[in-house]
Amino acid sequence: MKLKGEVQLPGFLLALRFLALVLWSFPGARALNNGLAMTPTMGWLHWERFMCNVDCQEEPDSCISEKLFMQMAELMESDGWKDVGYEYLCIDDCWMAPKRDSEGRLQADPKRFPSGIRRLADYVHSKGLKLGIYADVGNKTCAGFPGSFGHYDIDAKTFADWGVDLLKFDGCYCDSVEHLEKGYKRMSLALNRTGRSIVYSCEWPLYMWPFRKPNYTEIRQYCNHWRNFEDVYDSWQSVKRILAWTSSNQKRIVDVAGPGGWNDPDMLVIGNFGLSWDQQVTQMALWAIMAAPLLMSNDLREISPQAKALLQDKDVIAINQDPLGKQGYRLRKEDNIEVWERPLSDLAWAVAMVNLQEIGGPRFHTISIASLGQGLACIPDCMITQLLPEKRKLGFYQWTSDLKTKINPTGTVLLRLAAT
Ligand code: GLA
């Protein structure tokens, strides 16, 4: 370690810096041209925590109803969520009545949403938030409610008329892979034609994989984000599987992400029941590295102060929302420790070290600074700050130095390396 002084960069180091700037400034593939999701979407989505609970008689506080969304909207505004960037309050499956109305439009279940979606959207907007809704490309939603197949235009128009700001479009009950592809494209165009700004959240690749490899370049031209892999559950097993899928497919999916279009590893389950503290830290850190949409699925009425602080951590959110918009990747895995890194704007880097060993106590891990960022992360030196599990300035490091960290089992140490 050394203290910062005035450093004159030799010519070859300046050249390397210039090379880094050029390398990391290349735009990704062309994105859906709706001007939305220039950074990953942030908000709340009901599915993982509340699922398809339609029994408002027995469980009035946790059934899918306008009351639930109004309560969440209030809390998103009053408890600091909106201030740190969580903006989209999103309805998932099971909001609909079992039948379309006499004019063929989708309608909300009249018992659970007595005021209707338009009024709910007005309420959400009055809180300075945006409203997301859910529909399905096929004949039925995954939970069996009316699907949009054959109704793309009218459904897009209905959502726009209601003042909806995001559509999660699921892929259940689609009878062929051709219909799936065409349906996702047609809905994208239909949303565009409404003239309303509506973020388009797809599950197209997830439903394509069993048939053929998705064409991500094409998907990016139609969707603002896309699910690749199975649903997240409130468990470490599930978070681990998502990370493993992502790293083993990173050659295919990382470069395609960028402003306007993102890979979606599914909801944040922080603040629920299944993850230990260290595992929650891992989910937050890695979702930041992966430039993932940050859609929480938890109960904002009863969330621990610790989980709330983690989800509202401005430094970690800043990594997730970094304007360069490059997704991070797994750099290496050695002896059950994974090192992930993500290039950030201003030549900074985020680095995460995950301890996947589930026996024993905290483990020490030493990384050579020169191995990070393709050798360019810290030339000739950099300022390193640990952001998670807690914030700590580690000081100035030289390119030739090593950094020793201590990582809890299933936990993560997240660092930010800033160019000097
Ligand atoms: C699928 C999706 C989930 C959720 C449910 C709703 O499983 O992948 O995210 O929307 O359907 O039924």
mmCIF file of N, CA, C and O in Angstrom, residues 277-355:
data_model
loop_
_atom_site.group_PDB
_atom_site.id
_atom_site.type_symbol
_atom_site.label_atom_id
_atom_site.label_comp_id
_atom_site.label_asym_id
_atom_site.label_seq_id
_atom_site.Cartn_x
_atom_site.Cartn_y
_atom_site.Cartn_z
ATOM 1 N N TRP A 277 -27.982 -13.731 6.404
ATOM 2 C CA TRP A 277 -27.465 -12.377 6.152
ATOM 3 C C TRP A 277 -26.400 -12.404 5.050
ATOM 4 O O TRP A 277 -26.434 -11.617 4.106
ATOM 5 N N ASP A 278 -25.461 -13.320 5.151
ATOM 6 C CA ASP A 278 -24.394 -13.359 4.146
ATOM 7 C C ASP A 278 -24.938 -13.668 2.758
ATOM 8 O O ASP A 278 -24.454 -13.144 1.756
ATOM 9 N N GLN A 279 -25.952 -14.513 2.704
ATOM 10 C CA GLN A 279 -26.536 -14.861 1.409
ATOM 11 C C GLN A 279 -27.293 -13.660 0.812
ATOM 12 O O GLN A 279 -27.308 -13.467 -0.405
ATOM 13 N N GLN A 280 -27.887 -12.857 1.661
ATOM 14 C CA GLN A 280 -28.545 -11.638 1.171
ATOM 15 C C GLN A 280 -27.501 -10.664 0.625
ATOM 16 O O GLN A 280 -27.702 -10.029 -0.412
ATOM 17 N N VAL A 281 -26.367 -10.577 1.321
ATOM 18 C CA VAL A 281 -25.270 -9.729 0.831
ATOM 19 C C VAL A 281 -24.823 -10.230 -0.545
ATOM 20 O O VAL A 281 -24.616 -9.448 -1.480
ATOM 21 N N THR A 282 -24.708 -11.544 -0.675
ATOM 22 C CA THR A 282 -24.300 -12.115 -1.960
ATOM 23 C C THR A 282 -25.306 -11.766 -3.047
ATOM 24 O O THR A 282 -24.931 -11.350 -4.145
ATOM 25 N N GLN A 283 -26.602 -11.888 -2.752
ATOM 26 C CA GLN A 283 -27.561 -11.572 -3.815
ATOM 27 C C GLN A 283 -27.438 -10.098 -4.231
ATOM 28 O O GLN A 283 -27.377 -9.774 -5.415
ATOM 29 N N MET A 284 -27.358 -9.199 -3.264
ATOM 30 C CA MET A 284 -27.288 -7.767 -3.584
ATOM 31 C C MET A 284 -26.018 -7.452 -4.383
ATOM 32 O O MET A 284 -26.061 -6.748 -5.393
ATOM 33 N N ALA A 285 -24.891 -7.982 -3.929
ATOM 34 C CA ALA A 285 -23.613 -7.695 -4.595
ATOM 35 C C ALA A 285 -23.607 -8.229 -6.030
ATOM 36 O O ALA A 285 -23.210 -7.543 -6.967
ATOM 37 N N LEU A 286 -24.078 -9.457 -6.188
ATOM 38 C CA LEU A 286 -23.986 -10.075 -7.512
ATOM 39 C C LEU A 286 -25.021 -9.516 -8.476
ATOM 40 O O LEU A 286 -24.771 -9.419 -9.672
ATOM 41 N N TRP A 287 -26.182 -9.109 -7.966
ATOM 42 C CA TRP A 287 -27.177 -8.469 -8.841
ATOM 43 C C TRP A 287 -26.628 -7.113 -9.325
ATOM 44 O O TRP A 287 -26.929 -6.674 -10.425
ATOM 45 N N ALA A 288 -25.788 -6.487 -8.483
ATOM 46 C CA ALA A 288 -25.136 -5.238 -8.919
ATOM 47 C C ALA A 288 -24.091 -5.537 -9.993
ATOM 48 O O ALA A 288 -24.029 -4.866 -11.025
ATOM 49 N N ILE A 289 -23.298 -6.565 -9.769
ATOM 50 C CA ILE A 289 -22.270 -6.945 -10.756
ATOM 51 C C ILE A 289 -22.924 -7.331 -12.089
ATOM 52 O O ILE A 289 -22.429 -7.003 -13.165
ATOM 53 N N MET A 290 -24.068 -8.040 -12.021
ATOM 54 C CA MET A 290 -24.719 -8.532 -13.245
ATOM 55 C C MET A 290 -25.549 -7.456 -13.960
ATOM 56 O O MET A 290 -26.225 -7.767 -14.942
ATOM 57 N N ALA A 291 -25.554 -6.210 -13.456
ATOM 58 C CA ALA A 291 -26.385 -5.151 -14.056
ATOM 59 C C ALA A 291 -27.827 -5.647 -14.208
ATOM 60 O O ALA A 291 -28.469 -5.474 -15.246
ATOM 61 N N ALA A 292 -28.322 -6.272 -13.135
ATOM 62 C CA ALA A 292 -29.652 -6.890 -13.169
ATOM 63 C C ALA A 292 -30.720 -5.870 -12.783
ATOM 64 O O ALA A 292 -30.462 -5.002 -11.937
ATOM 65 N N PRO A 293 -31.915 -6.003 -13.354
ATOM 66 C CA PRO A 293 -33.030 -5.230 -12.800
ATOM 67 C C PRO A 293 -33.121 -5.524 -11.303
ATOM 68 O O PRO A 293 -32.932 -6.668 -10.883
ATOM 69 N N LEU A 294 -33.365 -4.497 -10.496
ATOM 70 C CA LEU A 294 -33.497 -4.696 -9.045
ATOM 71 C C LEU A 294 -34.973 -4.616 -8.701
ATOM 72 O O LEU A 294 -35.504 -3.548 -8.405
ATOM 73 N N LEU A 295 -35.633 -5.759 -8.817
ATOM 74 C CA LEU A 295 -37.061 -5.832 -8.503
ATOM 75 C C LEU A 295 -37.217 -6.648 -7.232
ATOM 76 O O LEU A 295 -37.053 -7.870 -7.235
ATOM 77 N N MET A 296 -37.493 -5.956 -6.142
ATOM 78 C CA MET A 296 -37.618 -6.650 -4.859
ATOM 79 C C MET A 296 -38.949 -7.378 -4.808
ATOM 80 O O MET A 296 -39.962 -6.877 -5.288
ATOM 81 N N SER A 297 -38.957 -8.562 -4.195
ATOM 82 C CA SER A 297 -40.224 -9.205 -3.895
ATOM 83 C C SER A 297 -40.195 -9.542 -2.413
ATOM 84 O O SER A 297 -39.638 -10.565 -2.000
ATOM 85 N N ASN A 298 -40.735 -8.652 -1.636
ATOM 86 C CA ASN A 298 -40.701 -8.806 -0.177
ATOM 87 C C ASN A 298 -41.874 -8.011 0.381
ATOM 88 O O ASN A 298 -42.677 -7.468 -0.381
ATOM 89 N N ASP A 299 -41.979 -7.984 1.697
ATOM 90 C CA ASP A 299 -43.101 -7.254 2.289
ATOM 91 C C ASP A 299 -42.560 -5.996 2.950
ATOM 92 O O ASP A 299 -41.982 -6.058 4.040
ATOM 93 N N LEU A 300 -42.752 -4.864 2.296
ATOM 94 C CA LEU A 300 -42.170 -3.608 2.803
ATOM 95 C C LEU A 300 -42.807 -3.181 4.117
ATOM 96 O O LEU A 300 -42.291 -2.301 4.798
ATOM 97 N N ARG A 301 -43.931 -3.827 4.503
ATOM 98 C CA ARG A 301 -44.580 -3.485 5.776
ATOM 99 C C ARG A 301 -43.845 -4.103 6.947
ATOM 100 O O ARG A 301 -44.004 -3.682 8.094
ATOM 101 N N GLU A 302 -43.096 -5.168 6.676
ATOM 102 C CA GLU A 302 -42.397 -5.826 7.779
ATOM 103 C C GLU A 302 -41.036 -6.330 7.323
ATOM 104 O O GLU A 302 -40.820 -7.525 7.193
ATOM 105 N N ILE A 303 -40.150 -5.371 7.082
ATOM 106 C CA ILE A 303 -38.810 -5.743 6.631
ATOM 107 C C ILE A 303 -37.815 -5.301 7.695
ATOM 108 O O ILE A 303 -37.989 -4.247 8.316
ATOM 109 N N SER A 304 -36.798 -6.109 7.943
ATOM 110 C CA SER A 304 -35.860 -5.781 9.025
ATOM 111 C C SER A 304 -35.031 -4.565 8.615
ATOM 112 O O SER A 304 -34.764 -4.346 7.430
ATOM 113 N N PRO A 305 -34.602 -3.787 9.619
ATOM 114 C CA PRO A 305 -33.751 -2.621 9.306
ATOM 115 C C PRO A 305 -32.482 -3.029 8.557
ATOM 116 O O PRO A 305 -32.002 -2.305 7.694
ATOM 117 N N GLN A 306 -31.966 -4.210 8.853
ATOM 118 C CA GLN A 306 -30.730 -4.657 8.215
ATOM 119 C C GLN A 306 -30.946 -4.937 6.719
ATOM 120 O O GLN A 306 -30.160 -4.505 5.866
ATOM 121 N N ALA A 307 -32.040 -5.636 6.404
ATOM 122 C CA ALA A 307 -32.343 -5.929 4.993
ATOM 123 C C ALA A 307 -32.651 -4.638 4.242
ATOM 124 O O ALA A 307 -32.247 -4.453 3.090
ATOM 125 N N LYS A 308 -33.351 -3.745 4.919
ATOM 126 C CA LYS A 308 -33.683 -2.467 4.295
ATOM 127 C C LYS A 308 -32.416 -1.669 3.966
ATOM 128 O O LYS A 308 -32.272 -1.122 2.873
ATOM 129 N N ALA A 309 -31.485 -1.635 4.928
ATOM 130 C CA ALA A 309 -30.232 -0.899 4.692
ATOM 131 C C ALA A 309 -29.463 -1.512 3.525
ATOM 132 O O ALA A 309 -28.877 -0.805 2.707
ATOM 133 N N LEU A 310 -29.483 -2.832 3.428
ATOM 134 C CA LEU A 310 -28.771 -3.497 2.324
ATOM 135 C C LEU A 310 -29.416 -3.142 0.982
ATOM 136 O O LEU A 310 -28.737 -2.771 0.027
ATOM 137 N N LEU A 311 -30.736 -3.229 0.924
ATOM 138 C CA LEU A 311 -31.442 -2.929 -0.325
ATOM 139 C C LEU A 311 -31.338 -1.448 -0.687
ATOM 140 O O LEU A 311 -31.442 -1.087 -1.856
ATOM 141 N N GLN A 312 -31.136 -0.608 0.331
ATOM 142 C CA GLN A 312 -31.069 0.841 0.059
ATOM 143 C C GLN A 312 -29.631 1.351 0.033
ATOM 144 O O GLN A 312 -29.407 2.564 0.048
ATOM 145 N N ASP A 313 -28.675 0.446 -0.030
ATOM 146 C CA ASP A 313 -27.265 0.850 -0.018
ATOM 147 C C ASP A 313 -26.926 1.621 -1.296
ATOM 148 O O ASP A 313 -26.866 1.055 -2.391
ATOM 149 N N LYS A 314 -26.685 2.911 -1.136
ATOM 150 C CA LYS A 314 -26.503 3.780 -2.315
ATOM 151 C C LYS A 314 -25.266 3.429 -3.119
ATOM 152 O O LYS A 314 -25.262 3.563 -4.343
ATOM 153 N N ASP A 315 -24.206 3.000 -2.459
ATOM 154 C CA ASP A 315 -22.977 2.683 -3.195
ATOM 155 C C ASP A 315 -23.163 1.438 -4.053
ATOM 156 O O ASP A 315 -22.655 1.352 -5.171
ATOM 157 N N VAL A 316 -23.889 0.466 -3.516
ATOM 158 C CA VAL A 316 -24.106 -0.769 -4.280
ATOM 159 C C VAL A 316 -25.092 -0.503 -5.420
ATOM 160 O O VAL A 316 -24.902 -0.961 -6.550
ATOM 161 N N ILE A 317 -26.117 0.295 -5.122
ATOM 162 C CA ILE A 317 -27.073 0.666 -6.168
ATOM 163 C C ILE A 317 -26.337 1.422 -7.289
ATOM 164 O O ILE A 317 -26.595 1.206 -8.479
ATOM 165 N N ALA A 318 -25.387 2.274 -6.902
ATOM 166 C CA ALA A 318 -24.640 3.039 -7.922
ATOM 167 C C ALA A 318 -23.869 2.092 -8.849
ATOM 168 O O ALA A 318 -23.729 2.370 -10.048
ATOM 169 N N ILE A 319 -23.383 0.997 -8.323
ATOM 170 C CA ILE A 319 -22.711 0.019 -9.190
ATOM 171 C C ILE A 319 -23.729 -0.606 -10.128
ATOM 172 O O ILE A 319 -23.528 -0.679 -11.339
ATOM 173 N N ASN A 320 -24.860 -1.014 -9.580
ATOM 174 C CA ASN A 320 -25.911 -1.603 -10.423
ATOM 175 C C ASN A 320 -26.323 -0.650 -11.534
ATOM 176 O O ASN A 320 -26.539 -1.047 -12.673
ATOM 177 N N GLN A 321 -26.428 0.629 -11.183
ATOM 178 C CA GLN A 321 -26.968 1.640 -12.109
ATOM 179 C C GLN A 321 -25.869 2.372 -12.879
ATOM 180 O O GLN A 321 -26.129 3.406 -13.480
ATOM 181 N N ASP A 322 -24.665 1.862 -12.851
ATOM 182 C CA ASP A 322 -23.566 2.586 -13.498
ATOM 183 C C ASP A 322 -23.894 2.918 -14.959
ATOM 184 O O ASP A 322 -24.310 2.047 -15.727
ATOM 185 N N PRO A 323 -23.720 4.174 -15.347
ATOM 186 C CA PRO A 323 -24.159 4.604 -16.678
ATOM 187 C C PRO A 323 -23.435 3.940 -17.847
ATOM 188 O O PRO A 323 -23.971 3.906 -18.960
ATOM 189 N N LEU A 324 -22.253 3.400 -17.617
ATOM 190 C CA LEU A 324 -21.572 2.695 -18.722
ATOM 191 C C LEU A 324 -22.402 1.488 -19.164
ATOM 192 O O LEU A 324 -22.412 1.120 -20.340
ATOM 193 N N GLY A 325 -23.098 0.875 -18.221
ATOM 194 C CA GLY A 325 -24.042 -0.186 -18.571
ATOM 195 C C GLY A 325 -23.414 -1.473 -19.070
ATOM 196 O O GLY A 325 -23.997 -2.194 -19.877
ATOM 197 N N LYS A 326 -22.206 -1.774 -18.609
ATOM 198 C CA LYS A 326 -21.571 -3.047 -18.981
ATOM 199 C C LYS A 326 -21.882 -4.075 -17.903
ATOM 200 O O LYS A 326 -21.639 -3.811 -16.721
ATOM 201 N N GLN A 327 -22.370 -5.239 -18.298
ATOM 202 C CA GLN A 327 -22.619 -6.305 -17.318
ATOM 203 C C GLN A 327 -21.290 -6.923 -16.891
ATOM 204 O O GLN A 327 -20.381 -7.094 -17.711
ATOM 205 N N GLY A 328 -21.176 -7.288 -15.617
ATOM 206 C CA GLY A 328 -19.993 -7.971 -15.124
ATOM 207 C C GLY A 328 -20.034 -9.463 -15.431
ATOM 208 O O GLY A 328 -21.010 -9.981 -15.973
ATOM 209 N N TYR A 329 -18.964 -10.147 -15.060
ATOM 210 C CA TYR A 329 -18.821 -11.570 -15.394
ATOM 211 C C TYR A 329 -17.950 -12.235 -14.332
ATOM 212 O O TYR A 329 -17.250 -11.562 -13.562
ATOM 213 N N ARG A 330 -17.987 -13.567 -14.339
ATOM 214 C CA ARG A 330 -17.115 -14.299 -13.420
ATOM 215 C C ARG A 330 -15.730 -14.369 -14.026
ATOM 216 O O ARG A 330 -15.567 -14.842 -15.150
ATOM 217 N N LEU A 331 -14.750 -13.886 -13.281
ATOM 218 C CA LEU A 331 -13.375 -13.875 -13.772
ATOM 219 C C LEU A 331 -12.710 -15.229 -13.547
ATOM 220 O O LEU A 331 -12.017 -15.744 -14.408
ATOM 221 N N ARG A 332 -12.903 -15.796 -12.382
ATOM 222 C CA ARG A 332 -12.329 -17.116 -12.128
ATOM 223 C C ARG A 332 -13.005 -17.754 -10.925
ATOM 224 O O ARG A 332 -13.685 -17.097 -10.138
ATOM 225 N N LYS A 333 -12.795 -19.065 -10.834
ATOM 226 C CA LYS A 333 -13.258 -19.807 -9.665
ATOM 227 C C LYS A 333 -12.107 -20.689 -9.229
ATOM 228 O O LYS A 333 -11.582 -21.462 -10.030
ATOM 229 N N GLU A 334 -11.686 -20.533 -7.977
ATOM 230 C CA GLU A 334 -10.549 -21.293 -7.472
ATOM 231 C C GLU A 334 -10.893 -21.758 -6.086
ATOM 232 O O GLU A 334 -11.234 -20.933 -5.240
ATOM 233 N N ASP A 335 -10.824 -23.051 -5.876
ATOM 234 C CA ASP A 335 -10.978 -23.561 -4.535
ATOM 235 C C ASP A 335 -12.255 -23.018 -3.877
ATOM 236 O O ASP A 335 -12.252 -22.549 -2.733
ATOM 237 N N ASN A 336 -13.355 -23.063 -4.634
ATOM 238 C CA ASN A 336 -14.666 -22.632 -4.125
ATOM 239 C C ASN A 336 -14.792 -21.144 -3.818
ATOM 240 O O ASN A 336 -15.703 -20.744 -3.104
ATOM 241 N N ILE A 337 -13.853 -20.365 -4.333
ATOM 242 C CA ILE A 337 -14.032 -18.908 -4.240
ATOM 243 C C ILE A 337 -14.165 -18.362 -5.661
ATOM 244 O O ILE A 337 -13.339 -18.671 -6.527
ATOM 245 N N GLU A 338 -15.236 -17.627 -5.886
ATOM 246 C CA GLU A 338 -15.437 -17.032 -7.202
ATOM 247 C C GLU A 338 -15.065 -15.562 -7.145
ATOM 248 O O GLU A 338 -15.419 -14.853 -6.194
ATOM 249 N N VAL A 339 -14.390 -15.100 -8.194
ATOM 250 C CA VAL A 339 -14.091 -13.669 -8.334
ATOM 251 C C VAL A 339 -14.853 -13.163 -9.555
ATOM 252 O O VAL A 339 -14.720 -13.708 -10.649
ATOM 253 N N TRP A 340 -15.718 -12.181 -9.320
ATOM 254 C CA TRP A 340 -16.482 -11.554 -10.406
ATOM 255 C C TRP A 340 -16.002 -10.113 -10.531
ATOM 256 O O TRP A 340 -15.593 -9.510 -9.537
ATOM 257 N N GLU A 341 -16.096 -9.544 -11.734
ATOM 258 C CA GLU A 341 -15.730 -8.134 -11.885
ATOM 259 C C GLU A 341 -16.634 -7.469 -12.915
ATOM 260 O O GLU A 341 -17.220 -8.130 -13.775
ATOM 261 N N ARG A 342 -16.747 -6.153 -12.769
ATOM 262 C CA ARG A 342 -17.586 -5.383 -13.691
ATOM 263 C C ARG A 342 -16.924 -4.041 -13.980
ATOM 264 O O ARG A 342 -16.596 -3.308 -13.038
ATOM 265 N N PRO A 343 -16.728 -3.709 -15.262
ATOM 266 C CA PRO A 343 -16.180 -2.389 -15.586
ATOM 267 C C PRO A 343 -17.212 -1.298 -15.350
ATOM 268 O O PRO A 343 -18.396 -1.469 -15.664
ATOM 269 N N LEU A 344 -16.760 -0.193 -14.778
ATOM 270 C CA LEU A 344 -17.661 0.927 -14.485
ATOM 271 C C LEU A 344 -17.188 2.174 -15.226
ATOM 272 O O LEU A 344 -16.080 2.190 -15.771
ATOM 273 N N SER A 345 -18.005 3.195 -15.207
ATOM 274 C CA SER A 345 -17.591 4.442 -15.840
ATOM 275 C C SER A 345 -16.408 5.045 -15.077
ATOM 276 O O SER A 345 -16.115 4.631 -13.944
ATOM 277 N N ASP A 346 -15.733 5.994 -15.680
ATOM 278 C CA ASP A 346 -14.552 6.650 -15.116
ATOM 279 C C ASP A 346 -13.430 5.669 -14.797
ATOM 280 O O ASP A 346 -12.680 5.858 -13.828
ATOM 281 N N LEU A 347 -13.358 4.612 -15.574
ATOM 282 C CA LEU A 347 -12.291 3.610 -15.442
ATOM 283 C C LEU A 347 -12.281 2.907 -14.084
ATOM 284 O O LEU A 347 -11.271 2.366 -13.660
ATOM 285 N N ALA A 348 -13.397 2.934 -13.401
ATOM 286 C CA ALA A 348 -13.484 2.227 -12.115
ATOM 287 C C ALA A 348 -13.929 0.773 -12.374
ATOM 288 O O ALA A 348 -14.393 0.438 -13.474
ATOM 289 N N TRP A 349 -13.768 -0.062 -11.370
ATOM 290 C CA TRP A 349 -14.196 -1.462 -11.450
ATOM 291 C C TRP A 349 -14.895 -1.863 -10.163
ATOM 292 O O TRP A 349 -14.546 -1.386 -9.085
ATOM 293 N N ALA A 350 -15.859 -2.764 -10.307
ATOM 294 C CA ALA A 350 -16.423 -3.420 -9.126
ATOM 295 C C ALA A 350 -15.905 -4.853 -9.133
ATOM 296 O O ALA A 350 -15.830 -5.484 -10.193
ATOM 297 N N VAL A 351 -15.541 -5.337 -7.965
ATOM 298 C CA VAL A 351 -15.026 -6.702 -7.854
ATOM 299 C C VAL A 351 -15.749 -7.391 -6.701
ATOM 300 O O VAL A 351 -15.866 -6.817 -5.616
ATOM 301 N N ALA A 352 -16.254 -8.594 -6.960
ATOM 302 C CA ALA A 352 -16.939 -9.344 -5.902
ATOM 303 C C ALA A 352 -16.250 -10.681 -5.714
ATOM 304 O O ALA A 352 -15.933 -11.373 -6.694
ATOM 305 N N MET A 353 -16.013 -11.040 -4.467
ATOM 306 C CA MET A 353 -15.456 -12.351 -4.153
ATOM 307 C C MET A 353 -16.463 -13.135 -3.340
ATOM 308 O O MET A 353 -16.868 -12.681 -2.262
ATOM 309 N N VAL A 354 -16.873 -14.276 -3.853
ATOM 310 C CA VAL A 354 -17.919 -15.068 -3.208
ATOM 311 C C VAL A 354 -17.283 -16.338 -2.653
ATOM 312 O O VAL A 354 -16.568 -17.039 -3.381
ATOM 313 N N ASN A 355 -17.573 -16.634 -1.397
ATOM 314 C CA ASN A 355 -17.075 -17.875 -0.793
ATOM 315 C C ASN A 355 -18.175 -18.936 -0.858
ATOM 316 O O ASN A 355 -19.138 -18.896 -0.097
#
